[in-house]
CSV table of C-alpha atoms in Angstrom, one decimal:
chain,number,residue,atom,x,y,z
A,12,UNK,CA,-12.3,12.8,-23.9
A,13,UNK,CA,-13.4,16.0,-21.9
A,14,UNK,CA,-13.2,13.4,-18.7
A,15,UNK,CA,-9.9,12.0,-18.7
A,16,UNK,CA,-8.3,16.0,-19.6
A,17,UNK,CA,-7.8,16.5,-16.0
A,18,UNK,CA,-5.7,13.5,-15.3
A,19,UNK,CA,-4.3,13.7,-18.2
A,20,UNK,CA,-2.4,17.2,-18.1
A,21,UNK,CA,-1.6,16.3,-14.1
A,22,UNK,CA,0.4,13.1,-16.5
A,23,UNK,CA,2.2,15.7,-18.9
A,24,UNK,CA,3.1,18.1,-15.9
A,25,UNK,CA,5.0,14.8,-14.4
A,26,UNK,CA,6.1,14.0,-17.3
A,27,UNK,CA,7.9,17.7,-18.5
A,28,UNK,CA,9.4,17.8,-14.6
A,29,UNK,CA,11.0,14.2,-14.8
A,30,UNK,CA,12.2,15.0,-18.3
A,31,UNK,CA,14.5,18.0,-17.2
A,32,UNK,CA,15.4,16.2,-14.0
A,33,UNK,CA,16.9,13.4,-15.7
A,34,UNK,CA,18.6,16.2,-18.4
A,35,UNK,CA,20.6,18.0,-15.4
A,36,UNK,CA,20.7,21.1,-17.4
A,37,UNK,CA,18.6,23.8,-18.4
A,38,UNK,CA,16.3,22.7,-21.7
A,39,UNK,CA,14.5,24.6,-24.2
A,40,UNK,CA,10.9,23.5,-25.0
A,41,UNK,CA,12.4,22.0,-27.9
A,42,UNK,CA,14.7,19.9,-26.3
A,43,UNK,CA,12.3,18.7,-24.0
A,44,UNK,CA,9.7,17.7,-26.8
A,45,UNK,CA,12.6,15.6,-28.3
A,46,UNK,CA,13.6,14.5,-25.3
A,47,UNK,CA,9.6,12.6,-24.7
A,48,UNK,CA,9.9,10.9,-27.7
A,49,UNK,CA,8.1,13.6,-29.7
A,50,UNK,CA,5.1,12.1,-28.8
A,51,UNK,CA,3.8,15.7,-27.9
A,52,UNK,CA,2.7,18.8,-29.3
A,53,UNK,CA,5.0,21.4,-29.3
A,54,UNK,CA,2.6,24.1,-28.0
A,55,UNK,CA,1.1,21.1,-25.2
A,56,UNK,CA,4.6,21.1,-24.1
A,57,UNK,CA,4.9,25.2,-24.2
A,58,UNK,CA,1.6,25.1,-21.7
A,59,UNK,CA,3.3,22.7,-19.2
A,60,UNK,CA,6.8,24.2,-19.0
A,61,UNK,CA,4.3,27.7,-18.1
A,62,UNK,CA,2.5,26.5,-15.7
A,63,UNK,CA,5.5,25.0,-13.6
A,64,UNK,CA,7.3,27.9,-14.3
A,65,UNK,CA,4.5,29.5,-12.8
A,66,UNK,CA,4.4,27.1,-10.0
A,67,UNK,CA,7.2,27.9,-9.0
A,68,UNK,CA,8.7,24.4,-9.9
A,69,UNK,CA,11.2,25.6,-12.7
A,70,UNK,CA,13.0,28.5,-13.1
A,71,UNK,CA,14.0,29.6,-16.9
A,72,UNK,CA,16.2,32.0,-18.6
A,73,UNK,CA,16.5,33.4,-22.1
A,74,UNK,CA,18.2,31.4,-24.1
A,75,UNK,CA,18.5,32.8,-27.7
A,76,UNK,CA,14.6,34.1,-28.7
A,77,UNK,CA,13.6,31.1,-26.2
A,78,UNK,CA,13.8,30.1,-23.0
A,79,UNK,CA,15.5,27.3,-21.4
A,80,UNK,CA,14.0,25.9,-18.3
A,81,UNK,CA,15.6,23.9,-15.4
A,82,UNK,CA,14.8,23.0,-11.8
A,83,UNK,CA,14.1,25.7,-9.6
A,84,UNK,CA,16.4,26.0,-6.5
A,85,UNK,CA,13.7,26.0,-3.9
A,86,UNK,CA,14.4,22.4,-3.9
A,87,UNK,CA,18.2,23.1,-2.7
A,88,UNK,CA,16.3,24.6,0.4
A,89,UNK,CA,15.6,20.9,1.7
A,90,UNK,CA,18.4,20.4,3.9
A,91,UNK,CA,21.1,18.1,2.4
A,92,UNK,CA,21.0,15.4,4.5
A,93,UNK,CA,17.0,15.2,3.2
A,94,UNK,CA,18.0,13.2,0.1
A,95,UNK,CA,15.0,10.6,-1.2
A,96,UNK,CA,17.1,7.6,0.8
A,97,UNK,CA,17.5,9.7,3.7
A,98,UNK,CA,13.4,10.9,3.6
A,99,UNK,CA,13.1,6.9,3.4
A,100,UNK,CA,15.4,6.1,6.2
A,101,UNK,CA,13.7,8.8,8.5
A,102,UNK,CA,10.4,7.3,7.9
A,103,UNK,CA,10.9,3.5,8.1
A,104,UNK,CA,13.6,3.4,10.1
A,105,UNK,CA,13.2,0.1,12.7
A,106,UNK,CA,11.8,-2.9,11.3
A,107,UNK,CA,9.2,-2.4,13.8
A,108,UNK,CA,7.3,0.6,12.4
A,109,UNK,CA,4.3,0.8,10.3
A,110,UNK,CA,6.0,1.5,6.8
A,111,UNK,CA,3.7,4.7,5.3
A,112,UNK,CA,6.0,4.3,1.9
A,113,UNK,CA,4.9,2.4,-0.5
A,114,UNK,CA,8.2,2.2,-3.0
A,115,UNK,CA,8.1,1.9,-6.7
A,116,UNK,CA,10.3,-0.9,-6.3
A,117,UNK,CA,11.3,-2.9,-3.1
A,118,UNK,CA,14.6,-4.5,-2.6
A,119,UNK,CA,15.2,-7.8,-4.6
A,120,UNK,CA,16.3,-11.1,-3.9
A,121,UNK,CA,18.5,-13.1,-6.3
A,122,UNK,CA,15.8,-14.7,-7.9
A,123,UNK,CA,13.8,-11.7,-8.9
A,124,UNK,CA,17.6,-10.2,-10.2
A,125,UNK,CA,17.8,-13.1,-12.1
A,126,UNK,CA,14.2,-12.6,-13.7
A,127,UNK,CA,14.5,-8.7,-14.4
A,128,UNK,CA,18.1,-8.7,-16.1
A,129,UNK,CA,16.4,-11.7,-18.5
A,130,UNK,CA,13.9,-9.5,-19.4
A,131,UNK,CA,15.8,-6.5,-20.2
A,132,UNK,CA,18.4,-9.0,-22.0
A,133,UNK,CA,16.7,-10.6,-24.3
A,134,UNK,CA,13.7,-7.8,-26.3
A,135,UNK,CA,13.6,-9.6,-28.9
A,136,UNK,CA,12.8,-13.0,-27.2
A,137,UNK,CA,9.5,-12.8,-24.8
A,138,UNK,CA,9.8,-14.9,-22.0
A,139,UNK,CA,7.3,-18.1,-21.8
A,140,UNK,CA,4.3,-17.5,-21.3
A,141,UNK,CA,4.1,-14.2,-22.5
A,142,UNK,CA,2.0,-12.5,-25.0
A,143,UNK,CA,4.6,-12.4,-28.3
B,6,UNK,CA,-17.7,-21.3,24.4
B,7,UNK,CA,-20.7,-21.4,21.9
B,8,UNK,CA,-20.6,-22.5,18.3
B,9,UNK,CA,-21.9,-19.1,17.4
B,10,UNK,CA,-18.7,-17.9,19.2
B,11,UNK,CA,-16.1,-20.0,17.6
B,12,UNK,CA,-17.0,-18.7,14.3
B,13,UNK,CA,-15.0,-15.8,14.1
B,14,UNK,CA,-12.1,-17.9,15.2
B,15,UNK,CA,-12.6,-20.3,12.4
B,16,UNK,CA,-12.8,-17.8,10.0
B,17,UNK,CA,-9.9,-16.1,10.8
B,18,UNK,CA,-8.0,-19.6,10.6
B,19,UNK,CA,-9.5,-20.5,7.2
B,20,UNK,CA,-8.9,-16.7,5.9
B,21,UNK,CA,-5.2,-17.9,7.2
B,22,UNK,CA,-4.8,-20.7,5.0
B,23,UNK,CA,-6.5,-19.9,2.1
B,24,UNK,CA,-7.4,-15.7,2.2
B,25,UNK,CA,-4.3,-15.3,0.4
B,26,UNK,CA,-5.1,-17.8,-2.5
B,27,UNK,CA,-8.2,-16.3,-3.1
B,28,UNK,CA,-6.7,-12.9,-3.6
B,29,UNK,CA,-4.3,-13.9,-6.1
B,30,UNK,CA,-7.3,-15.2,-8.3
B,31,UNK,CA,-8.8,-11.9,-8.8
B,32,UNK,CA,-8.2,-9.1,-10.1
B,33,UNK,CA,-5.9,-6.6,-7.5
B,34,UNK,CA,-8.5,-3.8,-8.0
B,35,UNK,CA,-11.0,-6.3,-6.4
B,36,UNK,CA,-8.8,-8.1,-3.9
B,37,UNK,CA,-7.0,-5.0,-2.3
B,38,UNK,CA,-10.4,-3.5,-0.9
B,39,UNK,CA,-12.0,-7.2,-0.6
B,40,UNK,CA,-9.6,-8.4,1.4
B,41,UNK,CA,-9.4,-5.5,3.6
B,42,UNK,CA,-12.5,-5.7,4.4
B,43,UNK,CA,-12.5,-9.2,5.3
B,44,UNK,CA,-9.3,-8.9,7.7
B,45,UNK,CA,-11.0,-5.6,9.6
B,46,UNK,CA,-14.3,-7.6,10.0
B,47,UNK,CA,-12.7,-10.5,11.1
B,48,UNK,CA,-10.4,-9.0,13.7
B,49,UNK,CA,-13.5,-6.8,14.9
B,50,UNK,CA,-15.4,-10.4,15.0
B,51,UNK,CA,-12.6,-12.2,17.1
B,52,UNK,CA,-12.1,-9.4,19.1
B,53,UNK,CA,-16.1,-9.4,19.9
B,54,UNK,CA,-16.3,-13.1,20.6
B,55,UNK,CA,-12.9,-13.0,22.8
B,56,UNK,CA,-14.1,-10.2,25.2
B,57,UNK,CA,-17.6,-11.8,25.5
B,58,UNK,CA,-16.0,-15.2,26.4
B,59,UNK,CA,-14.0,-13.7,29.1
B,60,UNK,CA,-17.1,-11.8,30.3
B,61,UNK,CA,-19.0,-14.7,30.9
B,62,UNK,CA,-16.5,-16.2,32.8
B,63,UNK,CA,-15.9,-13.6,34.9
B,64,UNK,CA,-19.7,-13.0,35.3
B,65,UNK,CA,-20.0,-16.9,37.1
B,66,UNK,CA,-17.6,-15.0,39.7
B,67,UNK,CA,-20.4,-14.5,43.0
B,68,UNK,CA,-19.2,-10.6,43.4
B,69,UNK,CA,-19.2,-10.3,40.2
B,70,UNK,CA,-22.6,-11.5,39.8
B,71,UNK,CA,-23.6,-9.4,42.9
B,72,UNK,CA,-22.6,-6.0,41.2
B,73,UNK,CA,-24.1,-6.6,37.9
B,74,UNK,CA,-27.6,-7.7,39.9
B,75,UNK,CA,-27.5,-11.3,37.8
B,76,UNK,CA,-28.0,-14.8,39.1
B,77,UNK,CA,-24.6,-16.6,38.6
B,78,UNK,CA,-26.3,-19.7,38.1
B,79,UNK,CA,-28.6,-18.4,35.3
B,80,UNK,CA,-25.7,-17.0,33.3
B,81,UNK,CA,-24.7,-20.3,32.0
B,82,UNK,CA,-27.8,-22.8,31.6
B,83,UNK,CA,-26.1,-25.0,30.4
B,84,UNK,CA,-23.5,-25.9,33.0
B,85,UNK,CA,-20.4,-23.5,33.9
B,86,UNK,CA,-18.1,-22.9,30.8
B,87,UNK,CA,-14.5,-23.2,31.8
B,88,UNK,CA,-13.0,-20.3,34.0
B,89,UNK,CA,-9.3,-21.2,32.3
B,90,UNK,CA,-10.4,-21.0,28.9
B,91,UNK,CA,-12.5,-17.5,30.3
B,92,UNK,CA,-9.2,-16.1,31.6
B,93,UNK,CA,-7.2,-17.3,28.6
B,94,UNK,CA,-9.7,-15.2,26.3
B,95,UNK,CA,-9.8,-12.6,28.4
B,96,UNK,CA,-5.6,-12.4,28.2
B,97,UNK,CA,-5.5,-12.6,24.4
B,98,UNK,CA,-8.3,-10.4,23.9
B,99,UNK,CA,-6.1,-8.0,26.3
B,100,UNK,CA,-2.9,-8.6,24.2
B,101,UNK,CA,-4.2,-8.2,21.5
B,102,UNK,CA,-6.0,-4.7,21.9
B,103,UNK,CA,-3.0,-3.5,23.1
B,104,UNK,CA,-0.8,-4.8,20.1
B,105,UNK,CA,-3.5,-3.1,18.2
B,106,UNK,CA,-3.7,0.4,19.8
B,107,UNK,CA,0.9,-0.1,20.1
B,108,UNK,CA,0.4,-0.4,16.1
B,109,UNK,CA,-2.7,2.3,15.5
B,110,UNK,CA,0.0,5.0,17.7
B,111,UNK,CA,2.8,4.3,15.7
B,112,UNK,CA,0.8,4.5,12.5
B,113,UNK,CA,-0.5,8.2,13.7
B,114,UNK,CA,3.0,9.5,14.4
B,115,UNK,CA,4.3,7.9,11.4
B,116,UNK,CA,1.9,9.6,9.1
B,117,UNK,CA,2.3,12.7,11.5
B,118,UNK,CA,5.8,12.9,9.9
B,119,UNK,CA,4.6,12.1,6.2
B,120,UNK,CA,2.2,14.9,6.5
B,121,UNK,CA,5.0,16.9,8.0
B,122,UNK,CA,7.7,16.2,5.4
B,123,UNK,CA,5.1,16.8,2.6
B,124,UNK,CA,5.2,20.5,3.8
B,125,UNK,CA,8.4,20.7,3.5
B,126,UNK,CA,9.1,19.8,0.1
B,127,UNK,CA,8.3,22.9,-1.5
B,128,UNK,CA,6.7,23.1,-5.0
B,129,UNK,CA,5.4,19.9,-6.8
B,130,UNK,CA,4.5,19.5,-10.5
B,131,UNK,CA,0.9,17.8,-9.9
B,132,UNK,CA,2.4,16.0,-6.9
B,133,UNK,CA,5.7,14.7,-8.6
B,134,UNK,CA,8.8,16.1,-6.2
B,135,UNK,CA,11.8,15.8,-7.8
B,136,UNK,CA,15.2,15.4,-5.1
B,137,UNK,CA,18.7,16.1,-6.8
B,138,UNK,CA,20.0,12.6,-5.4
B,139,UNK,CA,21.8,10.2,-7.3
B,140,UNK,CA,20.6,6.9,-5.4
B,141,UNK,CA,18.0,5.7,-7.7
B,142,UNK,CA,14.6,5.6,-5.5
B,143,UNK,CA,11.0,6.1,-6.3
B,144,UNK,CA,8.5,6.4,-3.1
B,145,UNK,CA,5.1,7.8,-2.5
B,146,UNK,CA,4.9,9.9,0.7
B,147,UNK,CA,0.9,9.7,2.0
B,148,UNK,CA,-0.8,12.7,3.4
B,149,UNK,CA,-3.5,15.0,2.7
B,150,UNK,CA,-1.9,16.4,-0.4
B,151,UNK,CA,0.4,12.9,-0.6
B,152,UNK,CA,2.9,13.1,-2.9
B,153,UNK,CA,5.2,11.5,-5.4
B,154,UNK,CA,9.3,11.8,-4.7
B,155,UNK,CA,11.8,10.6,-7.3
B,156,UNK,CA,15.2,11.1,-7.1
B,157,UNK,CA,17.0,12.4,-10.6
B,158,UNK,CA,19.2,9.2,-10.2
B,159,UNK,CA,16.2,7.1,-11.0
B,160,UNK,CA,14.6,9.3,-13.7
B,161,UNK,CA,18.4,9.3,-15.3
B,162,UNK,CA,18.2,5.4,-15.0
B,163,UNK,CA,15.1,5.4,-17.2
B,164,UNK,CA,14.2,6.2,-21.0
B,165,UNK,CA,11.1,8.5,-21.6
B,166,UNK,CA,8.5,5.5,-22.3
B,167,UNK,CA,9.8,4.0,-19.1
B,168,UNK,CA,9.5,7.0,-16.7
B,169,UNK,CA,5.9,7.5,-17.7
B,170,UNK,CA,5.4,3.7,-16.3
B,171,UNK,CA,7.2,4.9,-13.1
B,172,UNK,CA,5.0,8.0,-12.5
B,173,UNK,CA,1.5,6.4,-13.8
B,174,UNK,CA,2.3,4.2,-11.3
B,175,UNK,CA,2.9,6.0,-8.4
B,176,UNK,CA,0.0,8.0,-9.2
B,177,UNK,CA,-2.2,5.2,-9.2
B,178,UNK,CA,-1.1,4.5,-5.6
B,179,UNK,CA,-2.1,8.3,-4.5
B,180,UNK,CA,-5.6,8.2,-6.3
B,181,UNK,CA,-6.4,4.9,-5.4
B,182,UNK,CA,-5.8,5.6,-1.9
B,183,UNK,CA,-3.5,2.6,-1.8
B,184,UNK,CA,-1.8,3.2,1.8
B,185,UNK,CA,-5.4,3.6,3.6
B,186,UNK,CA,-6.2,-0.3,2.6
B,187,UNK,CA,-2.6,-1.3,3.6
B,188,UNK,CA,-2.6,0.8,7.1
B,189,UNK,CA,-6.1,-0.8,7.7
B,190,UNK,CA,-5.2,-4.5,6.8
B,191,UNK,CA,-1.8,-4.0,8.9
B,192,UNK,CA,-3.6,-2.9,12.1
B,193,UNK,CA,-6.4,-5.9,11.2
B,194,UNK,CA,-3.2,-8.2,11.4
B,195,UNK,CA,-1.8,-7.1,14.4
B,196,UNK,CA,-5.6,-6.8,16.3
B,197,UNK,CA,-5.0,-10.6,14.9
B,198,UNK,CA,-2.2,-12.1,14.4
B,199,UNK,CA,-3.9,-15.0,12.1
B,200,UNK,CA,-4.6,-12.3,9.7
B,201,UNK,CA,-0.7,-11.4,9.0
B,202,UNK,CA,-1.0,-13.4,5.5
B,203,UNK,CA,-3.7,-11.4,4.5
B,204,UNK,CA,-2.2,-8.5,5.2
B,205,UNK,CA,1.0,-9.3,3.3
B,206,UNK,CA,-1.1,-10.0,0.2
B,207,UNK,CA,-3.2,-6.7,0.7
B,208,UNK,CA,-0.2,-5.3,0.4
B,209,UNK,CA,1.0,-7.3,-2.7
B,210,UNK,CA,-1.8,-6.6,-4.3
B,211,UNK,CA,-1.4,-2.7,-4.2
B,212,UNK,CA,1.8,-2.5,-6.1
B,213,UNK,CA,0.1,-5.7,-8.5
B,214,UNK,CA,-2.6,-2.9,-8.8
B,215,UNK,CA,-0.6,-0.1,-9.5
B,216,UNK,CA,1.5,-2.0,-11.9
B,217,UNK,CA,-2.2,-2.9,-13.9
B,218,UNK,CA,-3.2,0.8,-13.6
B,219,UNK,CA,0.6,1.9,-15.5
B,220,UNK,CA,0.7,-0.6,-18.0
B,221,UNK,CA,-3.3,0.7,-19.0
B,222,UNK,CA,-2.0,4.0,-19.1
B,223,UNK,CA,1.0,3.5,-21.4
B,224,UNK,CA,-0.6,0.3,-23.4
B,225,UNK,CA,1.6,-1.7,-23.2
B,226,UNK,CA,2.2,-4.4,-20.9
B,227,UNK,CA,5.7,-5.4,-21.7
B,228,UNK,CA,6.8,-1.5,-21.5
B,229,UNK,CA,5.7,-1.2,-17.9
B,230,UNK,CA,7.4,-4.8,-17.0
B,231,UNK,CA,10.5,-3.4,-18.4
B,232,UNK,CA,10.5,-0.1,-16.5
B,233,UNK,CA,9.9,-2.5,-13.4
B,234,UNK,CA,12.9,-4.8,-14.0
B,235,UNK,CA,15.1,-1.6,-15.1
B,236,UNK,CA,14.1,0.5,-12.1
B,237,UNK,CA,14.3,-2.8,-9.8
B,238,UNK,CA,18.0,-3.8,-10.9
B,239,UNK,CA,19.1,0.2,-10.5
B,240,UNK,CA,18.0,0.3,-7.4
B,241,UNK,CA,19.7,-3.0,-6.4
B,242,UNK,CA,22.6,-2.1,-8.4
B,243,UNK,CA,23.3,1.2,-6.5
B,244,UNK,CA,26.1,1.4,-4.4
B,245,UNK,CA,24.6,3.3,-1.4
B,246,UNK,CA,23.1,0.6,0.2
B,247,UNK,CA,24.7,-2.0,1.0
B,248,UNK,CA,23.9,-5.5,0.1
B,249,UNK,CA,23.5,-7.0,4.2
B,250,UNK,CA,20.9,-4.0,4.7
B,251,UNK,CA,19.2,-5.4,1.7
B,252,UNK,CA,18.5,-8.8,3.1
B,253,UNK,CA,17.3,-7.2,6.6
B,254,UNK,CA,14.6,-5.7,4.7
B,255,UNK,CA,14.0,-8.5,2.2
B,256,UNK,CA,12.2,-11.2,4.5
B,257,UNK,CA,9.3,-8.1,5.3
B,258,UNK,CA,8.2,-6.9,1.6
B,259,UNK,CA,5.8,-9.5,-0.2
B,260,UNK,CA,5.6,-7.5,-3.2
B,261,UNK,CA,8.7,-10.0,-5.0
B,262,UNK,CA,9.2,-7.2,-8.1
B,263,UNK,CA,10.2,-10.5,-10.0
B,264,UNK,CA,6.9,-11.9,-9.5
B,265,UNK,CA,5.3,-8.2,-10.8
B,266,UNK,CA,7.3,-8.0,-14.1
B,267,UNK,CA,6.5,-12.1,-14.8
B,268,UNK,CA,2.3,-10.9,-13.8
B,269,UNK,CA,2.8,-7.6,-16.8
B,270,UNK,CA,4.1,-10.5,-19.2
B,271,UNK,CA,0.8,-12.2,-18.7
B,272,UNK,CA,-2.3,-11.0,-20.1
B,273,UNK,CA,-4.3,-8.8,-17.5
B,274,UNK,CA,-6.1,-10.6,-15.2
B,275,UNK,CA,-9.4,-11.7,-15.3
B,276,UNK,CA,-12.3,-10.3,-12.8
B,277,UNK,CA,-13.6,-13.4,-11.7
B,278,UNK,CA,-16.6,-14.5,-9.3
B,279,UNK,CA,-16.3,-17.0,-7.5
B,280,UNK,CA,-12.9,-16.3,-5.4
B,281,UNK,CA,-14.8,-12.8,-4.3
B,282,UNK,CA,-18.1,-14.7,-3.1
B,283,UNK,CA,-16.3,-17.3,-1.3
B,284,UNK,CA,-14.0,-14.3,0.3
B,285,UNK,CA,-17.7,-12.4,1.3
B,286,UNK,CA,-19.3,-15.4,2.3
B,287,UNK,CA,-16.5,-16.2,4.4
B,288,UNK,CA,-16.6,-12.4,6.2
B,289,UNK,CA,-20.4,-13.2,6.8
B,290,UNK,CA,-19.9,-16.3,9.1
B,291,UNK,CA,-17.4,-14.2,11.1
B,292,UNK,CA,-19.9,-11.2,11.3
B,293,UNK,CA,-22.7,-13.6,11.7
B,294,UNK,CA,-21.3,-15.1,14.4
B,295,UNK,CA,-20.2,-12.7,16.3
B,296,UNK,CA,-23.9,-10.7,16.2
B,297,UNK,CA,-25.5,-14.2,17.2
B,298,UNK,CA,-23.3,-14.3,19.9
B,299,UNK,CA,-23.8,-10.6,20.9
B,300,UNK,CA,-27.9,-10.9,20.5
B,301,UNK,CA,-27.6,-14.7,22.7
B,302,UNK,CA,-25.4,-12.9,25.5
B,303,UNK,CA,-27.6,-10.0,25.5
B,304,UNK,CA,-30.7,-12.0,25.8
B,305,UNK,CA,-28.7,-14.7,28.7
B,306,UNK,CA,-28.0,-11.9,30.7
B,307,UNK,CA,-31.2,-10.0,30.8
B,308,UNK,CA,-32.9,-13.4,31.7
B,309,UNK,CA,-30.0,-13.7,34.6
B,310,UNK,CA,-31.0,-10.4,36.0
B,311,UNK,CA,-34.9,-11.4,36.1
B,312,UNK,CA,-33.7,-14.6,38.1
B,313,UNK,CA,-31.9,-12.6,40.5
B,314,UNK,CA,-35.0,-10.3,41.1
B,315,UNK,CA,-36.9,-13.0,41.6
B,316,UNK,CA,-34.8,-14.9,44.1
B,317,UNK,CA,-31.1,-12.8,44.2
């Protein structure tokens, strides 16, 4: 689908950057087709890690006749105290402010604990109600 | 005070009670901007019929009159309307504004930093920022070029099929422009304090929306209520915050992550009817009655002033 190309490849780019963040170490494109479930082209993987490299995003280094790429150190250039809970604190700190965050997930009560370790627990089981 | 002018009032009352219910029956693609729309009309409407109540009572006032070249007497056919319920109107509508422009400040100075820390982030994969932190967290900073931040403790937390829930989500809150209807519905609630539930389900409904949008993208609904429950629990889990900061913040976020994981287990929601047309029909007696109450005032007043040429 000629339509959906554009979001998709802005997907894949997100995708390739959170795979060698959660690594921690420099990855060949190899390694970081394995490491999204293979679900990728080899090549469509080769054209992502380019264009961040290109970006500016990752830096790489040979590493036998490839390259491994890793996280460029631009983002060390953030000062330290700048971590993603710090950003958060700096921007919705008071009760009182309009919150501009919107967090993937917000802080749970011991209820919705209860609920997400069930679901985790048991795979195998779907909860009632849901589609088995 | 006119039946025309209690309109909005009731409105905002009955969106109270029952604007939230509504929501929930529809689909979040449909309530998020529906419900928006119905707590900025409304407030606008209140805010109308307020300032128009205290007018007239303050136009019965003889200097008042004087200035504006109106007969006092003519203002009102049918009788003087209560100067105490004038000057309370007149004292919410004032409260209220300035709640309103307190909340529309903040928001500007708020998003002043966003924008600002945006710049600063250096280099972004299609908007995805990745900090070297090993708090889980997952946030969307808004802006012109918004973007994405995930800390590598989170994307650790998380197995390959999970993270692409994570970042199809936050995605969907950029493109879909999910902060604008929240910002909006927040300064609708505090224009009008009766439209705080509202406001709370607007918000609700954007991460109910953004969840919808992930688990399309991946196919599969029980995936993204996983990566939900595992990103939830890390988040909880990690030792950085501490639990009694974690109950502050509680009480103020609606969107119960429980309650989004149970919604994924479901099938998707339907896109009903109904709940929408009762929602806009709802919004059109607040409008309506505030522009009946503009065009009567309007139409009282210029008859006033022909009075008071005749015989000031």
């Amino acid at each position: 689908m000629p339509g959906s190309s554009g979001r998709a490849r802005g997907a894949l780019e997100q995708e390739v950057l959170g795979c060698l963040a959660a690594a921690g170490r420099p990855l060949t494109t190899a390694e970081v087709q394995a490491g999204l479930d293979g679900h990728l082209a080899y090549t469509t993987v080769m054209t992502a890690l380019t264009r961040l490299h290109a970006k500016g995003v990752l830096t790489r280094q040979p590493a036998g006749r490839a390259f491994a790429y890793g996280l460029a150190a631009d983002m060390d250039e953030i000062p330290a105290s700048l971590t993603a809970r710090g950003m958060r604190r700096l921007l919705e700190s008071g009760p009182d402010r309009a919150s501009v965050l919107a967090s993937f997930v917000a802080d749970l009560s011991a209820e919705d604990e209860r609920i997400l370790s069930g679901l985790l627990e048991d795979r195998a089981h779907p909860q009632d109600g849901g589609p088995a | 005070m006119s039946v025309a002018m209690w309109a909005p009032i009731l409105v905002a009352v009955l969106l109270a009670a029952s604007g939230g219910q509504l929501g929930r029956r529809l689909h979040p693609a449909v309530a998020v901007p529906l419900l928006t729309f119905a707590a900025l009309a409304t407030a606008l409407a209140t805010g109308f019929v307020l300032a128009v109540a205290a007018f007239d009572a303050m136009a019965m006032l003889a200097p008042v009159a004087q200035l504006g070249h109106w007969s006092a007497a003519a203002v009102r056919p049918g009788g003087p309307p209560s100067v105490l319920l004038g000057a309370a109107a007149g004292l919410t509508v004032g409260v209220l504004l300035v709640a309103a422009v307190r909340r529309a400040t903040r928001l500007g100075v708020d998003l002043g930093h966003a924008v600002a820390t945006c710049r600063r982030l250096g280099p972004d994969a299609d908007g995805l920022v990745v900090l070297r932190d090993d708090a889980p967290d997952a946030f969307v900073l808004p802006g012109v070029r918004g973007r994405v931040v995930v800390s590598t403790g989170m994307l650790r937390m998380l197995p390959p099929d999970e993270r692409r829930v994570l970042l199809a989500h936050e995605r969907a809150h950029l493109a879909g422009y999910h902060q604008l209807y929240v910002q909006l519905a927040g300064l609708a609630a505090a224009a009008n304090p009766l439209l705080r539930p509202l406001a709370r389900e607007v918000e609700r409904g954007v991460e109910r929306w953004a969840d919808e949008v992930a688990a399309a993208e991946v196919g599969d609904r029980r995936l993204a209520a996983r990566a939900l429950a595992r990103a939830g629990l890390a988040r909880a889990g990690s030792p950085a915050d501490s639990r009694w900061g974690l109950a502050l913040h509680a009480a103020g976020r609606p969107a119960a992550v429980g309650a989004r994981a149970l919604a994924l287990l479901q099938p998707p929601p339907r896109r009903r009817r109904w709940p929408a047309a009762a929602l806009i029909a709802v919004t059109l007696v607040a409008i309506g009655g505030a522009a009946w109450t503009g065009s009567t005032t309007e139409d009282r007043f210029e008859r006033a002033q022909a009075d008071y040429a005749v015989a000031p």
